[in-house]
JSON list of C-alpha atoms in Angstrom, two decimals:
[
{"chain": "A", "resi": 206, "resn": "UNK", "atom": "CA", "xyz": [99.78, 105.51, 113.62]},
{"chain": "A", "resi": 207, "resn": "UNK", "atom": "CA", "xyz": [102.71, 104.77, 116.07]},
{"chain": "A", "resi": 208, "resn": "UNK", "atom": "CA", "xyz": [106.57, 104.50, 115.99]},
{"chain": "A", "resi": 209, "resn": "UNK", "atom": "CA", "xyz": [109.02, 102.97, 118.13]},
{"chain": "A", "resi": 210, "resn": "UNK", "atom": "CA", "xyz": [108.58, 99.51, 119.10]},
{"chain": "A", "resi": 211, "resn": "UNK", "atom": "CA", "xyz": [104.84, 100.46, 119.13]},
{"chain": "A", "resi": 212, "resn": "UNK", "atom": "CA", "xyz": [102.69, 98.00, 116.94]},
{"chain": "A", "resi": 213, "resn": "UNK", "atom": "CA", "xyz": [102.15, 99.86, 112.98]},
{"chain": "A", "resi": 214, "resn": "UNK", "atom": "CA", "xyz": [98.60, 99.66, 111.89]},
{"chain": "A", "resi": 215, "resn": "UNK", "atom": "CA", "xyz": [97.80, 99.09, 107.93]},
{"chain": "A", "resi": 216, "resn": "UNK", "atom": "CA", "xyz": [95.29, 101.23, 106.65]},
{"chain": "A", "resi": 217, "resn": "UNK", "atom": "CA", "xyz": [94.15, 100.96, 102.85]},
{"chain": "A", "resi": 218, "resn": "UNK", "atom": "CA", "xyz": [93.56, 104.56, 101.35]},
{"chain": "A", "resi": 219, "resn": "UNK", "atom": "CA", "xyz": [92.34, 105.78, 98.09]},
{"chain": "A", "resi": 220, "resn": "UNK", "atom": "CA", "xyz": [93.86, 109.23, 96.11]},
{"chain": "A", "resi": 221, "resn": "UNK", "atom": "CA", "xyz": [92.87, 111.16, 93.32]},
{"chain": "A", "resi": 222, "resn": "UNK", "atom": "CA", "xyz": [95.38, 111.12, 91.47]},
{"chain": "A", "resi": 223, "resn": "UNK", "atom": "CA", "xyz": [99.22, 109.99, 91.61]},
{"chain": "A", "resi": 224, "resn": "UNK", "atom": "CA", "xyz": [100.12, 113.64, 92.63]},
{"chain": "A", "resi": 225, "resn": "UNK", "atom": "CA", "xyz": [97.66, 113.65, 94.82]},
{"chain": "A", "resi": 226, "resn": "UNK", "atom": "CA", "xyz": [99.22, 110.26, 96.71]},
{"chain": "A", "resi": 227, "resn": "UNK", "atom": "CA", "xyz": [102.44, 111.85, 96.22]},
{"chain": "A", "resi": 228, "resn": "UNK", "atom": "CA", "xyz": [101.68, 114.76, 98.21]},
{"chain": "A", "resi": 229, "resn": "UNK", "atom": "CA", "xyz": [100.03, 113.07, 100.87]},
{"chain": "A", "resi": 230, "resn": "UNK", "atom": "CA", "xyz": [102.69, 110.66, 101.90]},
{"chain": "A", "resi": 231, "resn": "UNK", "atom": "CA", "xyz": [105.29, 113.44, 102.05]},
{"chain": "A", "resi": 232, "resn": "UNK", "atom": "CA", "xyz": [103.17, 115.38, 104.34]},
{"chain": "A", "resi": 233, "resn": "UNK", "atom": "CA", "xyz": [103.24, 112.07, 106.52]},
{"chain": "A", "resi": 234, "resn": "UNK", "atom": "CA", "xyz": [107.41, 111.96, 106.76]},
{"chain": "A", "resi": 235, "resn": "UNK", "atom": "CA", "xyz": [108.44, 109.34, 108.09]},
{"chain": "A", "resi": 236, "resn": "UNK", "atom": "CA", "xyz": [105.47, 108.20, 109.84]},
{"chain": "A", "resi": 237, "resn": "UNK", "atom": "CA", "xyz": [104.00, 106.41, 106.89]},
{"chain": "A", "resi": 238, "resn": "UNK", "atom": "CA", "xyz": [104.83, 103.79, 104.23]},
{"chain": "A", "resi": 239, "resn": "UNK", "atom": "CA", "xyz": [103.52, 103.21, 101.00]},
{"chain": "A", "resi": 240, "resn": "UNK", "atom": "CA", "xyz": [103.38, 99.08, 100.59]},
{"chain": "A", "resi": 241, "resn": "UNK", "atom": "CA", "xyz": [102.23, 99.47, 97.15]},
{"chain": "A", "resi": 242, "resn": "UNK", "atom": "CA", "xyz": [101.38, 100.57, 94.08]},
{"chain": "A", "resi": 243, "resn": "UNK", "atom": "CA", "xyz": [105.28, 99.77, 93.43]},
{"chain": "A", "resi": 244, "resn": "UNK", "atom": "CA", "xyz": [105.23, 103.28, 91.11]},
{"chain": "A", "resi": 245, "resn": "UNK", "atom": "CA", "xyz": [104.56, 105.49, 94.39]},
{"chain": "A", "resi": 246, "resn": "UNK", "atom": "CA", "xyz": [107.51, 103.32, 96.51]},
{"chain": "A", "resi": 247, "resn": "UNK", "atom": "CA", "xyz": [109.73, 104.19, 93.34]},
{"chain": "A", "resi": 248, "resn": "UNK", "atom": "CA", "xyz": [108.35, 108.04, 93.17]},
{"chain": "A", "resi": 249, "resn": "UNK", "atom": "CA", "xyz": [108.85, 108.31, 97.06]},
{"chain": "A", "resi": 250, "resn": "UNK", "atom": "CA", "xyz": [112.16, 107.09, 96.91]},
{"chain": "A", "resi": 251, "resn": "UNK", "atom": "CA", "xyz": [113.71, 109.09, 94.00]},
{"chain": "A", "resi": 252, "resn": "UNK", "atom": "CA", "xyz": [112.57, 112.13, 95.24]},
{"chain": "A", "resi": 253, "resn": "UNK", "atom": "CA", "xyz": [114.15, 111.26, 98.83]},
{"chain": "A", "resi": 254, "resn": "UNK", "atom": "CA", "xyz": [117.13, 110.60, 96.70]},
{"chain": "A", "resi": 255, "resn": "UNK", "atom": "CA", "xyz": [117.37, 113.72, 95.00]},
{"chain": "A", "resi": 256, "resn": "UNK", "atom": "CA", "xyz": [116.75, 115.87, 98.71]},
{"chain": "A", "resi": 257, "resn": "UNK", "atom": "CA", "xyz": [119.73, 113.87, 99.91]},
{"chain": "A", "resi": 258, "resn": "UNK", "atom": "CA", "xyz": [121.95, 114.63, 96.91]},
{"chain": "A", "resi": 259, "resn": "UNK", "atom": "CA", "xyz": [120.79, 118.48, 97.03]},
{"chain": "A", "resi": 260, "resn": "UNK", "atom": "CA", "xyz": [121.85, 118.58, 100.40]},
{"chain": "A", "resi": 261, "resn": "UNK", "atom": "CA", "xyz": [125.07, 117.16, 99.90]},
{"chain": "A", "resi": 262, "resn": "UNK", "atom": "CA", "xyz": [124.10, 113.47, 101.61]},
{"chain": "A", "resi": 263, "resn": "UNK", "atom": "CA", "xyz": [124.91, 110.13, 100.25]},
{"chain": "A", "resi": 264, "resn": "UNK", "atom": "CA", "xyz": [122.91, 106.95, 100.29]}
]
């Protein structure tokens, strides 16, 4: 995947289970975006918000 004005590629991937999906996407930092399923997007958003709160940042 590329960032910063360059076109982004879309890939469909399959994970072993929900925990594996969350772990894999956290490894990619902001270089990837989960488009679906919604539960995964929600989970990533909630975790990012919890980290921001922990370190004193507001959303």
